[in-house]
């Protein structure tokens, strides 16, 4: 038996009879003209300027809301460009009498003043520098010697990162951990005259932590590592670094905490850089993130100088600073990051 027809298989159309003029309904072309006028009115309303109390978020239709927001942004950018051109013309007309340019507001120049900001000419700071854990290095009594190791069973990416770090830091040696506790590693480092122990931790096959322990008396800093880029992953990188001692640049370590962290980074490298190698290691602190870059100078001619990145690159975020060597149970902490308290104000920085 044939199946009965289902309603889903049919489409019903109810068309009104057409007039001689070709329009449907009884009023002829009058309705069409009215419809066109309504469309024009809608377009003119959309193109009109926004009233002062208008809020785009009040529009419930998503597509309409998006199109209105795009128009609002375009109008705003046009006004901004016009103001810029007007100011430029005024400055050109005034010449030397033109007022100085306004300094744009940024988080850095709106920074909340820190009481522990270091003054280089302060006698107390000079006394602390002469008696702290790094004084022997800065007085030229010791030369840096660094041991680089990893967490247990490191993966290939972490091992490559350690090997590349060893080419950046002079007199650095990479050793496998072999399941030893850090408390057992530190006496062995002291017996072999190492001045630093650097431990690279990993999570999900990616480097995610750095423990930097200054020997023999500390301090020990714990950092979070992010944005690690190895040499193969970098575009337009130069040839591998040479064995020359690099220069060290430390930027924006202004507070007492930042000053001690900067001295800890400086003590990783020898004090007498070999300028023939044209290599420079930079620790740039911005908003409490320490960006590491390794470059080589390229002298194009007598006036122009370029830089070429050699790699690797990474970003550090300080988690804690501990007095003495590494001791997770009984160690005394000088500073610990408390995110909900310290990161509440975006304009207050610790380093």
Short mmCIF file of C-alpha atoms in Angstrom, two decimals:
data_model
loop_
_atom_site.label_atom_id
_atom_site.label_comp_id
_atom_site.label_asym_id
_atom_site.label_seq_id
_atom_site.Cartn_x
_atom_site.Cartn_y
_atom_site.Cartn_z
CA UNK A 1 0.00 0.00 0.00
CA UNK A 2 1.35 3.48 -0.76
CA UNK A 3 2.36 5.56 2.29
CA UNK A 4 0.08 8.50 3.08
CA UNK A 5 1.62 11.89 2.29
CA UNK A 6 3.26 13.69 5.23
CA UNK A 7 2.92 17.39 5.92
CA UNK A 8 6.71 17.84 5.94
CA UNK A 9 6.84 16.93 2.22
CA UNK A 10 4.70 19.90 1.13
CA UNK A 11 5.08 23.64 1.25
CA UNK A 12 1.96 25.78 1.19
CA UNK A 13 2.06 29.25 -0.33
CA UNK A 14 -0.84 31.68 -0.15
CA UNK A 15 -0.29 34.43 -2.68
CA UNK A 16 -2.50 37.47 -2.93
CA UNK A 17 -3.87 38.21 -6.39
CA UNK A 18 -1.74 40.61 -8.39
CA UNK A 19 -3.09 43.90 -9.65
CA UNK A 20 -2.54 45.16 -13.14
CA UNK A 21 0.31 47.25 -11.87
CA UNK A 22 2.04 44.01 -10.79
CA UNK A 23 1.86 44.62 -7.02
CA UNK A 24 0.04 42.36 -4.59
CA UNK A 25 -2.85 43.71 -2.50
CA UNK A 26 -5.37 46.36 -3.26
CA UNK A 27 -3.48 49.67 -2.88
CA UNK A 28 -1.22 49.14 -5.89
CA UNK A 29 2.12 51.04 -5.96
CA UNK A 30 1.26 53.13 -2.89
CA UNK A 31 2.28 50.35 -0.45
CA UNK A 32 5.58 49.79 -2.32
CA UNK A 33 6.42 53.49 -2.12
CA UNK A 34 5.63 53.54 1.61
CA UNK A 35 7.83 50.48 2.19
CA UNK A 36 10.73 52.16 0.34
CA UNK A 37 10.29 55.30 2.42
CA UNK A 38 10.37 53.21 5.63
CA UNK A 39 13.64 51.50 4.53
CA UNK A 40 15.17 54.91 3.78
CA UNK A 41 14.08 56.19 7.18
CA UNK A 42 15.70 53.17 8.90
CA UNK A 43 18.98 53.71 7.02
CA UNK A 44 19.05 57.40 7.88
CA UNK A 45 18.41 56.58 11.55
CA UNK A 46 21.27 54.05 11.55
CA UNK A 47 23.67 56.54 9.93
CA UNK A 48 22.69 59.31 12.32
CA UNK A 49 25.01 60.26 15.19
CA UNK A 50 24.58 58.47 18.50
CA UNK A 51 22.68 60.39 21.19
CA UNK A 52 24.68 61.16 24.35
CA UNK A 53 22.75 58.69 26.54
CA UNK A 54 22.83 55.88 23.97
CA UNK A 55 24.41 52.56 24.98
CA UNK A 56 25.16 49.95 22.31
CA UNK A 57 24.77 47.11 24.80
CA UNK A 58 21.04 47.92 25.05
CA UNK A 59 20.50 46.60 21.51
CA UNK A 60 19.29 43.00 21.82
CA UNK A 61 19.91 41.91 18.23
CA UNK A 62 23.49 40.61 18.07
CA UNK A 63 24.20 41.47 14.41
CA UNK A 64 22.65 44.91 14.76
CA UNK A 65 24.60 45.54 17.97
CA UNK A 66 27.88 44.52 16.34
CA UNK A 67 27.34 46.72 13.26
CA UNK A 68 26.44 49.72 15.45
CA UNK A 69 29.51 49.17 17.61
CA UNK A 70 31.77 49.03 14.53
CA UNK A 71 30.28 52.32 13.28
CA UNK A 72 30.78 53.88 16.71
CA UNK A 73 34.45 52.84 16.74
CA UNK A 74 34.98 54.17 13.22
CA UNK A 75 33.50 57.55 14.16
CA UNK A 76 35.68 57.67 17.27
CA UNK A 77 38.86 56.91 15.30
CA UNK A 78 37.97 59.55 12.67
CA UNK A 79 37.59 62.19 15.38
CA UNK A 80 40.93 61.12 16.91
CA UNK A 81 42.73 61.46 13.55
CA UNK A 82 41.16 64.88 12.96
CA UNK A 83 42.31 66.09 16.39
CA UNK A 84 45.84 64.81 15.71
CA UNK A 85 46.00 66.64 12.37
CA UNK A 86 44.67 69.82 13.97
CA UNK A 87 47.28 69.70 16.75
CA UNK A 88 50.03 69.02 14.23
CA UNK A 89 49.04 72.08 12.18
CA UNK A 90 48.93 74.25 15.30
CA UNK A 91 52.39 73.07 16.40
CA UNK A 92 53.77 73.75 12.91
CA UNK A 93 52.25 77.25 12.89
CA UNK A 94 53.62 78.11 16.36
CA UNK A 95 57.09 76.72 15.61
CA UNK A 96 59.48 77.16 18.57
CA UNK A 97 56.71 78.66 20.69
CA UNK A 98 54.70 75.42 20.55
CA UNK A 99 53.98 73.83 23.96
CA UNK A 100 55.86 70.58 24.78
CA UNK A 101 54.25 67.31 23.75
CA UNK A 102 52.11 65.55 26.33
CA UNK A 103 53.62 62.40 27.82
CA UNK A 104 51.22 59.45 27.30
CA UNK A 105 49.96 57.79 30.47
CA UNK A 106 51.27 54.25 30.99
CA UNK A 107 51.25 51.83 33.90
CA UNK A 108 55.01 52.37 34.28
CA UNK A 109 54.98 56.17 34.61
CA UNK A 110 51.85 56.05 36.82
CA UNK A 111 53.60 53.60 39.15
CA UNK A 112 52.84 53.82 42.88
CA UNK A 113 55.93 55.03 44.73
CA UNK A 114 57.69 52.32 46.72
CA UNK A 115 59.37 53.23 50.02
CA UNK A 116 62.18 50.74 49.36
CA UNK A 117 63.31 52.41 46.11
CA UNK A 118 67.12 52.31 45.99
CA UNK A 119 69.17 55.51 45.86
CA UNK A 120 72.67 54.72 44.45
CA UNK A 121 74.26 57.46 46.59
CA UNK A 122 72.74 56.22 49.85
CA UNK A 123 75.40 55.25 52.43
CA UNK A 124 73.24 52.47 53.88
CA UNK A 125 72.93 50.85 50.42
CA UNK A 126 76.69 51.09 49.90
CA UNK A 127 77.30 49.44 53.30
CA UNK A 128 74.84 46.61 52.49
CA UNK A 129 76.52 46.01 49.13
CA UNK A 130 79.90 45.76 50.83
CA UNK A 131 78.74 43.14 53.32
CA UNK A 132 76.12 41.03 51.49
CA UNK A 133 76.55 37.51 50.03
CA UNK A 134 77.72 38.85 46.63
CA UNK A 135 80.43 41.18 47.99
CA UNK A 136 83.20 38.60 47.40
CA UNK A 137 82.24 38.42 43.71
CA UNK A 138 82.00 42.20 43.23
CA UNK A 139 85.31 42.72 45.04
CA UNK A 140 86.95 40.33 42.57
CA UNK A 141 87.75 37.61 45.14
CA UNK A 142 85.74 34.82 43.42
CA UNK A 143 84.98 33.86 39.83
CA UNK A 144 81.52 32.52 38.92
CA UNK A 145 81.19 28.80 38.28
CA UNK A 146 77.66 27.49 37.62
CA UNK A 147 76.19 23.99 37.86
CA UNK A 148 73.00 23.53 35.79
CA UNK A 149 70.77 20.55 36.49
CA UNK A 150 67.12 19.58 36.03
CA UNK A 151 64.27 17.86 37.80
CA UNK A 152 64.19 14.04 37.73
CA UNK A 153 63.86 12.38 34.30
CA UNK A 154 63.90 15.51 32.12
CA UNK A 155 62.49 15.51 28.58
CA UNK A 156 64.29 16.54 25.43
CA UNK A 157 63.13 20.17 25.39
CA UNK A 158 64.31 20.83 28.96
CA UNK A 159 67.69 19.17 28.26
CA UNK A 160 68.19 21.32 25.14
CA UNK A 161 67.26 24.44 27.11
CA UNK A 162 69.90 23.62 29.75
CA UNK A 163 72.54 22.99 27.08
CA UNK A 164 71.81 26.32 25.41
CA UNK A 165 71.93 28.13 28.77
CA UNK A 166 75.39 26.63 29.32
CA UNK A 167 76.58 28.30 26.07
CA UNK A 168 75.29 31.68 27.30
CA UNK A 169 76.79 31.59 30.84
CA UNK A 170 80.60 31.19 30.86
CA UNK A 171 82.01 28.33 32.95
CA UNK A 172 78.61 26.63 33.25
CA UNK A 173 78.38 22.82 33.47
CA UNK A 174 75.29 20.66 32.86
CA UNK A 175 74.86 17.54 35.03
CA UNK A 176 71.96 15.08 35.14
CA UNK A 177 70.08 14.95 38.44
CA UNK A 178 69.94 11.12 38.86
CA UNK A 179 67.32 11.35 41.60
CA UNK A 180 69.55 13.18 44.10
CA UNK A 181 67.97 15.61 46.59
CA UNK A 182 69.15 19.21 46.39
CA UNK A 183 70.46 19.06 49.97
CA UNK A 184 72.85 16.29 48.86
CA UNK A 185 73.85 18.17 45.68
CA UNK A 186 74.83 21.41 47.49
CA UNK A 187 77.78 19.89 49.51
CA UNK A 188 79.11 18.32 46.30
CA UNK A 189 78.92 21.74 44.58
CA UNK A 190 80.84 23.36 47.44
CA UNK A 191 83.52 20.65 47.26
CA UNK A 192 84.01 21.44 43.54
CA UNK A 193 84.09 25.25 44.06
CA UNK A 194 80.78 26.03 42.32
CA UNK A 195 79.32 29.46 43.13
CA UNK A 196 75.82 28.78 41.75
CA UNK A 197 73.35 25.92 41.55
CA UNK A 198 70.68 26.35 38.88
CA UNK A 199 67.79 23.85 38.74
CA UNK A 200 65.35 23.82 35.80
CA UNK A 201 62.01 22.22 36.67
CA UNK A 202 59.52 21.02 34.07
CA UNK A 203 55.83 20.20 33.79
CA UNK A 204 54.21 18.39 30.84
CA UNK A 205 57.56 18.28 29.01
CA UNK A 206 57.95 22.09 29.23
CA UNK A 207 60.33 24.10 31.47
CA UNK A 208 58.20 25.90 34.05
CA UNK A 209 60.43 26.73 37.04
CA UNK A 210 63.93 27.91 37.94
CA UNK A 211 65.66 27.63 41.32
CA UNK A 212 68.75 29.85 41.53
CA UNK A 213 70.87 29.14 44.61
CA UNK A 214 73.97 31.24 45.34
CA UNK A 215 76.72 29.31 47.11
CA UNK A 216 77.93 29.00 49.82
CA UNK A 217 75.68 31.37 51.86
CA UNK A 218 72.65 31.93 49.63
CA UNK A 219 70.24 33.52 48.90
CA UNK A 220 67.96 31.17 46.94
CA UNK A 221 65.45 32.57 44.45
CA UNK A 222 62.57 30.64 42.91
CA UNK A 223 61.19 31.84 39.57
CA UNK A 224 58.42 30.77 37.26
CA UNK A 225 59.63 30.34 33.64
CA UNK A 226 57.36 31.07 30.68
CA UNK A 227 57.61 31.82 26.94
CA UNK A 228 60.73 29.68 26.44
CA UNK A 229 62.01 29.90 22.86
CA UNK A 230 64.94 27.72 21.80
CA UNK A 231 67.32 28.72 19.02
CA UNK A 232 65.67 26.56 16.36
CA UNK A 233 62.29 28.20 17.05
CA UNK A 234 63.56 31.75 16.49
CA UNK A 235 63.39 33.62 13.21
CA UNK A 236 66.41 35.48 11.83
CA UNK A 237 68.70 34.29 14.56
CA UNK A 238 72.44 34.59 14.24
CA UNK A 239 75.13 31.96 14.43
CA UNK A 240 75.76 30.15 17.72
CA UNK A 241 77.45 32.27 20.42
CA UNK A 242 81.20 32.20 20.85
CA UNK A 243 83.11 31.53 24.09
CA UNK A 244 83.76 35.24 24.74
CA UNK A 245 82.49 36.68 28.03
CA UNK A 246 79.35 38.72 27.32
CA UNK A 247 78.36 42.12 28.65
CA UNK A 248 75.46 42.16 31.14
CA UNK A 249 72.67 44.75 31.12
CA UNK A 250 70.26 45.02 34.06
CA UNK A 251 67.21 47.28 33.54
CA UNK A 252 64.65 48.66 36.01
CA UNK A 253 65.67 46.82 39.20
CA UNK A 254 64.86 49.80 41.43
CA UNK A 255 63.59 48.51 44.81
CA UNK A 256 65.65 46.80 47.54
CA UNK A 257 64.25 43.42 46.48
CA UNK A 258 64.87 44.18 42.81
CA UNK A 259 68.40 45.38 43.62
CA UNK A 260 69.30 42.08 45.31
CA UNK A 261 67.78 40.07 42.44
CA UNK A 262 69.75 42.15 39.93
CA UNK A 263 72.99 41.52 41.83
CA UNK A 264 72.19 37.81 41.85
CA UNK A 265 71.83 37.83 38.03
CA UNK A 266 75.03 39.89 37.63
CA UNK A 267 77.04 37.41 39.73
CA UNK A 268 76.31 34.66 37.15
CA UNK A 269 78.72 36.28 34.63
CA UNK A 270 82.40 37.28 34.89
CA UNK A 271 83.07 40.95 35.62
CA UNK A 272 85.50 41.49 32.72
CA UNK A 273 83.45 41.23 29.48
CA UNK A 274 85.35 40.56 26.27
CA UNK A 275 84.11 43.24 23.88
CA UNK A 276 85.71 41.46 20.92
CA UNK A 277 82.88 38.90 21.02
CA UNK A 278 80.23 41.69 20.70
CA UNK A 279 77.79 39.67 22.84
CA UNK A 280 75.38 41.06 25.43
CA UNK A 281 73.01 39.38 27.91
CA UNK A 282 70.03 41.52 28.98
CA UNK A 283 67.76 41.12 32.02
CA UNK A 284 64.95 43.62 31.50
CA UNK A 285 62.44 44.05 34.33
CA UNK A 286 59.01 45.33 33.30
CA UNK A 287 55.95 45.09 35.57
CA UNK A 288 57.76 42.45 37.70
CA UNK A 289 58.40 40.20 34.69
CA UNK A 290 62.11 39.71 33.90
CA UNK A 291 62.72 39.26 30.16
CA UNK A 292 65.99 37.60 29.16
CA UNK A 293 67.52 38.23 25.73
CA UNK A 294 70.94 37.36 24.28
CA UNK A 295 72.20 39.49 21.39
CA UNK A 296 75.24 40.18 19.25
CA UNK A 297 76.23 43.63 17.99
CA UNK A 298 76.60 44.04 14.21
CA UNK A 299 78.57 47.10 13.10
CA UNK A 300 77.22 48.04 9.65
CA UNK A 301 79.46 51.10 9.28
CA UNK A 302 81.04 53.80 11.46
CA UNK A 303 77.63 55.27 12.43
CA UNK A 304 75.07 52.45 12.19
CA UNK A 305 74.93 49.53 14.63
CA UNK A 306 72.41 46.67 14.59
CA UNK A 307 71.71 43.75 16.93
CA UNK A 308 71.13 40.10 16.13
CA UNK A 309 69.38 37.81 18.61
CA UNK A 310 71.20 34.58 19.35
CA UNK A 311 68.81 32.89 21.79
CA UNK A 312 67.48 31.31 23.86
CA UNK A 313 64.85 33.69 25.23
CA UNK A 314 62.55 33.30 28.23
CA UNK A 315 60.56 35.24 30.83
CA UNK A 316 60.93 34.97 34.62
CA UNK A 317 58.48 35.82 37.41
CA UNK A 318 59.80 35.85 40.99
CA UNK A 319 57.90 33.53 43.35
CA UNK A 320 60.04 33.64 46.50
CA UNK A 321 63.42 34.67 47.91
CA UNK A 322 64.91 32.54 50.68
CA UNK A 323 67.81 33.28 53.01
CA UNK A 324 70.70 30.83 52.86
CA UNK A 325 70.85 27.78 50.60
CA UNK A 326 67.84 25.76 49.50
CA UNK A 327 65.81 24.40 52.42
CA UNK A 328 62.13 23.73 51.77
CA UNK A 329 61.25 22.73 55.35
CA UNK A 330 63.16 25.00 57.73
CA UNK A 331 64.28 27.80 55.40
CA UNK A 332 63.66 31.46 56.30
CA UNK A 333 61.98 33.39 53.51
CA UNK A 334 62.80 37.07 52.91
CA UNK A 335 59.96 37.55 50.42
CA UNK A 336 57.07 35.40 49.10
CA UNK A 337 54.64 36.36 46.33
CA UNK A 338 51.06 36.70 47.60
CA UNK A 339 49.07 37.22 44.45
CA UNK A 340 45.73 38.34 45.90
CA UNK A 341 47.40 40.95 48.11
CA UNK A 342 50.32 42.14 45.96
CA UNK A 343 48.71 41.99 42.51
CA UNK A 344 45.54 43.80 43.60
CA UNK A 345 46.89 47.16 42.38
CA UNK A 346 48.20 47.05 38.80
CA UNK A 347 50.39 50.13 39.36
CA UNK A 348 52.34 48.73 42.32
CA UNK A 349 55.45 46.68 41.52
CA UNK A 350 57.80 44.70 43.77
CA UNK A 351 61.03 44.76 41.73
#
